[in-house]
mmCIF file of C-alpha atoms in Angstrom:
data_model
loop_
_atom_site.group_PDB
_atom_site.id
_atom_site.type_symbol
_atom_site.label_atom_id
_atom_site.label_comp_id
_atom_site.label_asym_id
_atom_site.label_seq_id
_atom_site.Cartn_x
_atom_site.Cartn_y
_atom_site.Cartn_z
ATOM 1 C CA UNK A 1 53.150 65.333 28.007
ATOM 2 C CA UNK A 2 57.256 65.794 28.063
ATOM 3 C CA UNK A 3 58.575 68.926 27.417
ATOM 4 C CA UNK A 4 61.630 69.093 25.203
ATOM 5 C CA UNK A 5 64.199 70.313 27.566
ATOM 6 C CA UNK A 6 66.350 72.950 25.501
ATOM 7 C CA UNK A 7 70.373 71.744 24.685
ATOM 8 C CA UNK A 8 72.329 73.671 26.671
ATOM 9 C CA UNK A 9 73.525 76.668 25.137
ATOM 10 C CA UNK A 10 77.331 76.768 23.248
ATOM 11 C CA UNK A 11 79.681 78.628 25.528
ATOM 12 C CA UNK A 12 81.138 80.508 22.800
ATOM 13 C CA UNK A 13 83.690 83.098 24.758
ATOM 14 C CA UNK A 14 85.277 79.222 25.692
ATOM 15 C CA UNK A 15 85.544 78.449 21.737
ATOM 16 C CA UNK A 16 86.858 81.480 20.938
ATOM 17 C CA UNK A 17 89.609 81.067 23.719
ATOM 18 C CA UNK A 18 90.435 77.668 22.701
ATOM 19 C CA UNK A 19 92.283 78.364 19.861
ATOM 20 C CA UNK A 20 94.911 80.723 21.637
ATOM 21 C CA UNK A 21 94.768 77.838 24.340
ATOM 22 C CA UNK A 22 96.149 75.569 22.103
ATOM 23 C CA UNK A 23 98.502 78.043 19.998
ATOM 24 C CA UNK A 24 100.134 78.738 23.480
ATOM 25 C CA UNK A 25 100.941 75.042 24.145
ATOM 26 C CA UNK A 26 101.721 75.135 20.390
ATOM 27 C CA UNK A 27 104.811 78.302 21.487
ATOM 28 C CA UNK A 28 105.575 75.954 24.224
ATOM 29 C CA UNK A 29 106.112 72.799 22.867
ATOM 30 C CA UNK A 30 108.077 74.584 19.701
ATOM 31 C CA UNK A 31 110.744 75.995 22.367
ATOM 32 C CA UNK A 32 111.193 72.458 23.596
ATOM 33 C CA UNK A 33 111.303 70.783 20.261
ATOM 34 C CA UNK A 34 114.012 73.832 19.452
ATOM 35 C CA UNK A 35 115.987 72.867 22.956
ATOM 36 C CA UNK A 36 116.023 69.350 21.664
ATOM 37 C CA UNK A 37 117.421 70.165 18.346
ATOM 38 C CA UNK A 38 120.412 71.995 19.643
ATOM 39 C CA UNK A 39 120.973 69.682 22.028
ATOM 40 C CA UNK A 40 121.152 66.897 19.105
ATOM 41 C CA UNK A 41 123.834 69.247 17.474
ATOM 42 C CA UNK A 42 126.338 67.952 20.449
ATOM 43 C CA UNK A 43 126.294 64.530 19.428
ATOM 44 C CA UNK A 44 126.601 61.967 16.594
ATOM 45 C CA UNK A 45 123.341 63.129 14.746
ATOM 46 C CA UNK A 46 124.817 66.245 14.230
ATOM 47 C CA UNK A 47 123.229 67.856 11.193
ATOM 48 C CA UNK A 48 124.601 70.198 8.814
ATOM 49 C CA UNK A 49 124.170 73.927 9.748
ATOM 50 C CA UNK A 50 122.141 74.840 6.663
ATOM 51 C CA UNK A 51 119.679 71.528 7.831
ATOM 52 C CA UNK A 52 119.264 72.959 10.989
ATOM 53 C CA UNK A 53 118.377 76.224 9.779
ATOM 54 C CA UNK A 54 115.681 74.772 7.957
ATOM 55 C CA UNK A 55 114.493 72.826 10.756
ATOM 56 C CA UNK A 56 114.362 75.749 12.683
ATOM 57 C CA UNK A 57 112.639 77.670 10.064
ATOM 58 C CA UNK A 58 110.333 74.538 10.020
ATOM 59 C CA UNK A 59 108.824 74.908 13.136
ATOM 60 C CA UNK A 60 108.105 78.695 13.515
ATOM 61 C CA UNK A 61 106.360 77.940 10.115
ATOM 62 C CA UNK A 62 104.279 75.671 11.859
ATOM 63 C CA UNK A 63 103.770 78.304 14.967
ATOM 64 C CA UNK A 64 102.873 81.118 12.668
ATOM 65 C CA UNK A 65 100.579 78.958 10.567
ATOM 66 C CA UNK A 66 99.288 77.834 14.008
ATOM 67 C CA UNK A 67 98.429 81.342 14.763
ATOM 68 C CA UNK A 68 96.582 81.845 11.360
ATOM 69 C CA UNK A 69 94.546 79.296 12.369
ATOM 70 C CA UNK A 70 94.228 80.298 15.862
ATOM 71 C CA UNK A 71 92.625 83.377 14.416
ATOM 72 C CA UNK A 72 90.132 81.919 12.050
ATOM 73 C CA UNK A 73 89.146 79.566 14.327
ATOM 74 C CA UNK A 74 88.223 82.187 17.090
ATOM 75 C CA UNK A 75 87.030 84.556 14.401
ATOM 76 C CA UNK A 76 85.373 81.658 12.263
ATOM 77 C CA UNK A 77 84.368 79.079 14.909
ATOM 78 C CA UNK A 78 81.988 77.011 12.704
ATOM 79 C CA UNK A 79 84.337 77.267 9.803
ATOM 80 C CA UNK A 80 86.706 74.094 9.972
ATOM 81 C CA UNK A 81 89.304 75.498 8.258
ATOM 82 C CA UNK A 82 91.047 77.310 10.855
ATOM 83 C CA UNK A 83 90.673 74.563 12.994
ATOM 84 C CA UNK A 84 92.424 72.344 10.014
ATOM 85 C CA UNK A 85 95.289 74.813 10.294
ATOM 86 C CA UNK A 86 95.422 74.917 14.170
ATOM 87 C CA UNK A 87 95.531 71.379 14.249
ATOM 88 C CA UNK A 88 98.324 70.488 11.141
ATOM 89 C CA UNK A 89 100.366 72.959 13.203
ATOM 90 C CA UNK A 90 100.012 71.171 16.334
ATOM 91 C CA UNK A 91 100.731 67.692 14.954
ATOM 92 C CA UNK A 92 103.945 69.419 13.216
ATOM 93 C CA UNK A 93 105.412 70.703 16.389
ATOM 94 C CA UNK A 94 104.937 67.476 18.506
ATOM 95 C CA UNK A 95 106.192 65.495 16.046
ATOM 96 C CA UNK A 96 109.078 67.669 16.353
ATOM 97 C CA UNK A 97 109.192 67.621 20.231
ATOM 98 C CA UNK A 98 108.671 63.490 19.974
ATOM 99 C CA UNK A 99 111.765 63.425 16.943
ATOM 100 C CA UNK A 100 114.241 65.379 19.435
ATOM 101 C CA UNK A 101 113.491 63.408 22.300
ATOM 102 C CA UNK A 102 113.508 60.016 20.587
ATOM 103 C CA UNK A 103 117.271 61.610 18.898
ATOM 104 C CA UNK A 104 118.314 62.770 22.185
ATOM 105 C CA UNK A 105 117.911 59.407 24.376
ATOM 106 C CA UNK A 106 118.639 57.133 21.742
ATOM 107 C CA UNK A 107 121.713 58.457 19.575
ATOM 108 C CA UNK A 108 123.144 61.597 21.268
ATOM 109 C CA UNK A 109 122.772 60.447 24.841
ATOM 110 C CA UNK A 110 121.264 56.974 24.787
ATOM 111 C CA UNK A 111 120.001 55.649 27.759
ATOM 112 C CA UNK A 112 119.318 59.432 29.631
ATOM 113 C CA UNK A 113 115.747 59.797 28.935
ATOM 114 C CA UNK A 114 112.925 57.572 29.897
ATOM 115 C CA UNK A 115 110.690 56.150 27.342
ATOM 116 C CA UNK A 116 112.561 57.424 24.331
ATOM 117 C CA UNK A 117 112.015 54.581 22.430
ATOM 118 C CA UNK A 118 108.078 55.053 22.545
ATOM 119 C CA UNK A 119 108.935 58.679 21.535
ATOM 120 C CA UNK A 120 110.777 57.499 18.756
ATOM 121 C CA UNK A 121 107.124 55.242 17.687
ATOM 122 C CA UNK A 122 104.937 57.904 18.186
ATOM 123 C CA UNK A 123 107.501 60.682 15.367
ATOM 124 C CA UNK A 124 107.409 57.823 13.247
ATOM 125 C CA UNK A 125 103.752 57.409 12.194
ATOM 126 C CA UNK A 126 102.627 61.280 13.412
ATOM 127 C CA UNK A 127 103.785 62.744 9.720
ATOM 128 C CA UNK A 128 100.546 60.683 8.374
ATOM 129 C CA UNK A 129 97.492 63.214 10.244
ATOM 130 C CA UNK A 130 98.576 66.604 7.917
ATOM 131 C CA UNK A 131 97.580 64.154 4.605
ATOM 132 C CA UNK A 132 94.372 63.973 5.559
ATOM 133 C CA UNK A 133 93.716 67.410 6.937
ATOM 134 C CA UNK A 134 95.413 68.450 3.571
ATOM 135 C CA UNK A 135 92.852 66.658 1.883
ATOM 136 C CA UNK A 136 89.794 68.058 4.017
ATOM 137 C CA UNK A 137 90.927 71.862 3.727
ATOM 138 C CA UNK A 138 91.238 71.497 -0.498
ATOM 139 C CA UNK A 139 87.950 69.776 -0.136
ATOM 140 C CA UNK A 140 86.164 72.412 2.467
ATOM 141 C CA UNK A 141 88.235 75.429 1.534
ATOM 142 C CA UNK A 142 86.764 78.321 1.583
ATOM 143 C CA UNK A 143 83.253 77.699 2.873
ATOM 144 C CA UNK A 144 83.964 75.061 5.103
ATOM 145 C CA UNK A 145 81.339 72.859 3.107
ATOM 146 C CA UNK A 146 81.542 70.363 0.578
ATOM 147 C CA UNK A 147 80.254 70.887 -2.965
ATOM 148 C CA UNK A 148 77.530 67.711 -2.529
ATOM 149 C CA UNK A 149 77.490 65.005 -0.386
ATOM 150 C CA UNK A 150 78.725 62.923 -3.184
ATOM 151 C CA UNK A 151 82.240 64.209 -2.934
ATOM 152 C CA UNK A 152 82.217 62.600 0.652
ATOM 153 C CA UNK A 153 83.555 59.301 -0.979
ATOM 154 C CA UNK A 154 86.664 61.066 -1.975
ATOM 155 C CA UNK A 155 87.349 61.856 1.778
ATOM 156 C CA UNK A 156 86.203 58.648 2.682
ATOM 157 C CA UNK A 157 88.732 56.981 -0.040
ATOM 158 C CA UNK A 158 91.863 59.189 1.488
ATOM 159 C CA UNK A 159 90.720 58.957 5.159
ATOM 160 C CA UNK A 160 91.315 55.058 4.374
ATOM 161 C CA UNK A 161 94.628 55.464 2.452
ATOM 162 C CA UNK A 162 95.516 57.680 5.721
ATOM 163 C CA UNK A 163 94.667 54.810 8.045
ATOM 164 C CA UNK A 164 96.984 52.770 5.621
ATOM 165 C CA UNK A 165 100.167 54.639 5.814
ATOM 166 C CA UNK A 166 99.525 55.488 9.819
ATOM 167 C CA UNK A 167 99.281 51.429 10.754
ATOM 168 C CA UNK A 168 102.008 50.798 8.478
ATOM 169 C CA UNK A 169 104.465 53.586 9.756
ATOM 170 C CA UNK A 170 102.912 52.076 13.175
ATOM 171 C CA UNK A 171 103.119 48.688 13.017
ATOM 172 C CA UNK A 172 106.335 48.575 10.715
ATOM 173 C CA UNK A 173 109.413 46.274 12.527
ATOM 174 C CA UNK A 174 111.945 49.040 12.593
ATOM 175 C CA UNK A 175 112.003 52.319 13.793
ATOM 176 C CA UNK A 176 114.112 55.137 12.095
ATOM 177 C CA UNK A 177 115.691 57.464 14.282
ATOM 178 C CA UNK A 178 117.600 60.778 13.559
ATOM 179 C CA UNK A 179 118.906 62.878 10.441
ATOM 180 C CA UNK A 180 121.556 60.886 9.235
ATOM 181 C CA UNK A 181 121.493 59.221 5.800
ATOM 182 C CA UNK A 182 120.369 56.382 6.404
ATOM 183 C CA UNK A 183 119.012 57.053 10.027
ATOM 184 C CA UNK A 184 120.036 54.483 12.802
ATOM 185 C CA UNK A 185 117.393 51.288 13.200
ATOM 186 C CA UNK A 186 115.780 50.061 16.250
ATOM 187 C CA UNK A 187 112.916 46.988 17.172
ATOM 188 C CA UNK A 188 109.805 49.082 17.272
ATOM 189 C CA UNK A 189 108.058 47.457 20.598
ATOM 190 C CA UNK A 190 105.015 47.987 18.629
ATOM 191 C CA UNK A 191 106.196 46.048 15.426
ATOM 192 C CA UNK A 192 104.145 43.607 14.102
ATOM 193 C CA UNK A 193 104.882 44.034 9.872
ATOM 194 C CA UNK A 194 108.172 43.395 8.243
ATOM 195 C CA UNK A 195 109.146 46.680 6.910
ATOM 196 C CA UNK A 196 111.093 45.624 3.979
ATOM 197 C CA UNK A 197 109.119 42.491 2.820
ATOM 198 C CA UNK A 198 105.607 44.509 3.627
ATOM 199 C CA UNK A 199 105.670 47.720 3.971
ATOM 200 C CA UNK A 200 107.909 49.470 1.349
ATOM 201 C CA UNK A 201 106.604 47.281 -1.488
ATOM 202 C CA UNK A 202 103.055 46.484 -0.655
ATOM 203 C CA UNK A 203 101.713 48.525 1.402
ATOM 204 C CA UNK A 204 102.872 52.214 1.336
ATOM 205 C CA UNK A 205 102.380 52.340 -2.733
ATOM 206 C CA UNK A 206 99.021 50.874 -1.713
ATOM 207 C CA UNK A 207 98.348 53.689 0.581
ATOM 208 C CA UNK A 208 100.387 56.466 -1.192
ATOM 209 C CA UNK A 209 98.310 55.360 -4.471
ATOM 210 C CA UNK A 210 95.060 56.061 -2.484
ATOM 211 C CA UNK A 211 95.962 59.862 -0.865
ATOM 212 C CA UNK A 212 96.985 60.704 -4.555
ATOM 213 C CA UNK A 213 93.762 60.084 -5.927
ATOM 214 C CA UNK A 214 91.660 61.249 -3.584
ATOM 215 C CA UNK A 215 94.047 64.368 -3.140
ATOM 216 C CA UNK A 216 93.767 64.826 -7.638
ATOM 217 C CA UNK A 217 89.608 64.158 -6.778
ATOM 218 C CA UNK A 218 89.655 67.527 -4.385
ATOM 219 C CA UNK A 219 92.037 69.728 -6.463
ATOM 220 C CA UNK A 220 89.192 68.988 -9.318
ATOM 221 C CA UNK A 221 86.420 69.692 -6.463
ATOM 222 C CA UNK A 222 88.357 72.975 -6.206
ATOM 223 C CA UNK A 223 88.735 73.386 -9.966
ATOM 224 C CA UNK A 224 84.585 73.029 -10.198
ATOM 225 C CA UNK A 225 84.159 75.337 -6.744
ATOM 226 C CA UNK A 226 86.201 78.054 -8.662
ATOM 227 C CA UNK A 227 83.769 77.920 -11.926
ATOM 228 C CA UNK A 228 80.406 78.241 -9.831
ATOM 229 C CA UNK A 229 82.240 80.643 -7.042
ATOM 230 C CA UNK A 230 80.575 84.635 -7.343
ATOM 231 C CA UNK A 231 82.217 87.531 -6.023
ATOM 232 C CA UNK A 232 84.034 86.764 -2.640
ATOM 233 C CA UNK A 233 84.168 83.512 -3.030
ATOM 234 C CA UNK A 234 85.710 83.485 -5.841
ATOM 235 C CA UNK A 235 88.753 86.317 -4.795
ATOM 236 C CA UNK A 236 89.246 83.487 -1.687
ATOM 237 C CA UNK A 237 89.745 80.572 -4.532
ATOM 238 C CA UNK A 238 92.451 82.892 -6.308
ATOM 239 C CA UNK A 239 94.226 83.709 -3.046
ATOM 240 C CA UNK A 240 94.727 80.533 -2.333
ATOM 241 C CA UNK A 241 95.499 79.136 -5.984
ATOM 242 C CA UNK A 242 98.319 82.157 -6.613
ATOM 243 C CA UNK A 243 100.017 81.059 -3.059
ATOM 244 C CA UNK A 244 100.458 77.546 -3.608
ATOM 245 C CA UNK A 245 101.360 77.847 -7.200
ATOM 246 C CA UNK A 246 104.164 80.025 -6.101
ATOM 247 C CA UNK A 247 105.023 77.461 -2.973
ATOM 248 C CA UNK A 248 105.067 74.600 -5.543
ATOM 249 C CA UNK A 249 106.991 76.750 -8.104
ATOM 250 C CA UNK A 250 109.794 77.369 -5.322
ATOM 251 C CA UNK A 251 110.449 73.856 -4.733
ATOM 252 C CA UNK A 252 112.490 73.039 -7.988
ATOM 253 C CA UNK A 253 114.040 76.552 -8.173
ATOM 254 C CA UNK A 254 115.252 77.053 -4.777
ATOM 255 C CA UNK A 255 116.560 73.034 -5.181
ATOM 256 C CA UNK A 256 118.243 74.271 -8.041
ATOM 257 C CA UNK A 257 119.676 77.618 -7.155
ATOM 258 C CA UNK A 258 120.010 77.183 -3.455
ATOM 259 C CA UNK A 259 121.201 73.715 -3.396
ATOM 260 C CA UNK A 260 120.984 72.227 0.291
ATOM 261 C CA UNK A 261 119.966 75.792 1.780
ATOM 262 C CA UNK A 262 116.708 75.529 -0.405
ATOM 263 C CA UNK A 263 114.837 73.565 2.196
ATOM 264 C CA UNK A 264 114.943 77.322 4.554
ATOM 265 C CA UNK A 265 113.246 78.876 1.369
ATOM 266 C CA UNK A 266 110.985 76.011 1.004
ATOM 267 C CA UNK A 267 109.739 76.323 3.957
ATOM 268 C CA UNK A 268 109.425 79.804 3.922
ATOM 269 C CA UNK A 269 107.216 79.757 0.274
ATOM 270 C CA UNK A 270 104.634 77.156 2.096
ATOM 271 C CA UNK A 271 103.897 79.889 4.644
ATOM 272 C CA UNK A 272 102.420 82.095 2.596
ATOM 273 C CA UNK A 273 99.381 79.304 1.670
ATOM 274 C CA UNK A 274 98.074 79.635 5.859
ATOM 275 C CA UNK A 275 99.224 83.442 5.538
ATOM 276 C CA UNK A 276 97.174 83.771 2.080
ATOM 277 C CA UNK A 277 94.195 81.353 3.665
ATOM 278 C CA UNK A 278 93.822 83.757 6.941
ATOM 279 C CA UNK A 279 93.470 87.080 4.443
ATOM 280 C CA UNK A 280 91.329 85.408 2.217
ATOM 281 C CA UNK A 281 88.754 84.181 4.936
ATOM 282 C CA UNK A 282 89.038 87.005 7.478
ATOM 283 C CA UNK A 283 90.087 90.224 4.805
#
């Protein structure tokens, strides 16, 4: 007769030091993605001083969030939502560290770094990832759960309108390149979809059309969460409501007050929803 031979065991001092593994590369590759924004500032892409502020204030956003979910995830292993935070975070700053190096050896110094033009691909479709982690963490948030396995066609329905936007972005005949309005063009390598035939009136309000839906399906999973939530649960639903209504409320008033300094407030208000998300799980 076999004996079942046990599963090995889950190392879990190496999941709890995975998070800060990552959040250190995260510090790292923000201080490279900062080097290649000042280094952008020296050349035709130069970008008003009140942009680069916010782009500066973009990425330690994305570190600190990072961190919140750095600390969940080592605190919370099993709970996906710090892991959701950890890796949004991630995908912000390489993005960022892709976007400066694509800027840098195309437009401010073109021909001086190797492969910039692949660099330039990979920024291009890399904003698409955060949609659907957006969508997971309203869907999972705060247990990490799902109400009933019904609600998985919701994730299934944005996962595809994900995939949509990422092959489109991907496959799309140009590639867009620095801050200026509008950015400078090049042949993606990669391009296989005419961008202005295909992609801008077929297939990103396709896509678009199918993240809305499925992102209005979650916030009403939420909406249902909060009426059966009890006690902690509950105070973790209202942390996180209260912090993105204020974050959404600062959008129109900081455009209106602040003018083109509003995107540093901006995106200074979204902090607070990983800030209010780490209190709320770990208080």
């Amino acid at each position: 007769m076999k004996r079942n031979t046990p599963k090995p065991a889950v190392n879990r001092r190496a999941i709890s030091i995975l998070p800060w593994l990552l959040l250190a590369l995260m510090a790292l590759l923000g201080g490279i993605a900062i080097i290649f924004l000042l280094l952008n500032q020296g050349g035709p892409d130069r970008e008003p001083v009140e942009n680069l502020y916010g782009d500066l204030v973009y990425i330690f956003s994305a570190i600190i969030g990072g961190a919140v979910g750095a600390l969940i995830a080592a605190r919370r292993s099993r709970n996906p939502i710090g892991w959701i935070l950890l890796g949004v975070a991630l995908i912000q700053v390489v993005e960022d560290v892709f976007s400066g190096y694509s800027g840098y050896g195309l437009v401010t110094q073109p021909g001086a770094l190797p492969g910039a033009i692949f660099a330039a691909w990979f920024a291009q479709w890399m904003w698409t990832p955060p949609f659907a982690a957006l969508l997971f963490g309203i869907l999972l948030y705060p247990t990490g759960e799902l109400l009933s396995r019904r609600w998985r066609i919701v994730a299934w329905v944005g996962l595809l309108g994900v995939a949509a936007l990422l092959l489109s972005a991907a496959l799309a005949s140009e590639l867009f390149v620095g801050s200026g309005e509008p950015p400078l063009a090049f042949p993606n390598p990669f391009g296989l979809i005419d961008a202005k035939s295909i992609v801008e009136p077929i297939l990103n309000p396709l896509a678009f059309g199918l993240v809305l839906v499925s992102l209005f399906a979650a916030l009403v999973s939420l909406i249902i969460r909060f009426r059966r939530a009890r006690a902690d649960e509950r105070q973790q639903l209202k942390w996180f409501t209260y912090t993105v209504a204020i974050a959404i409320v600062t959008l129109p008033l900081a455009g209106a007050v602040l003018g083109t300094w509003a995107q540093v407030v901006q995106n200074l208000a979204f902090l607070l929803v990983p800030i209010a998300v780490g209190v709320a799980i770990l208080k």
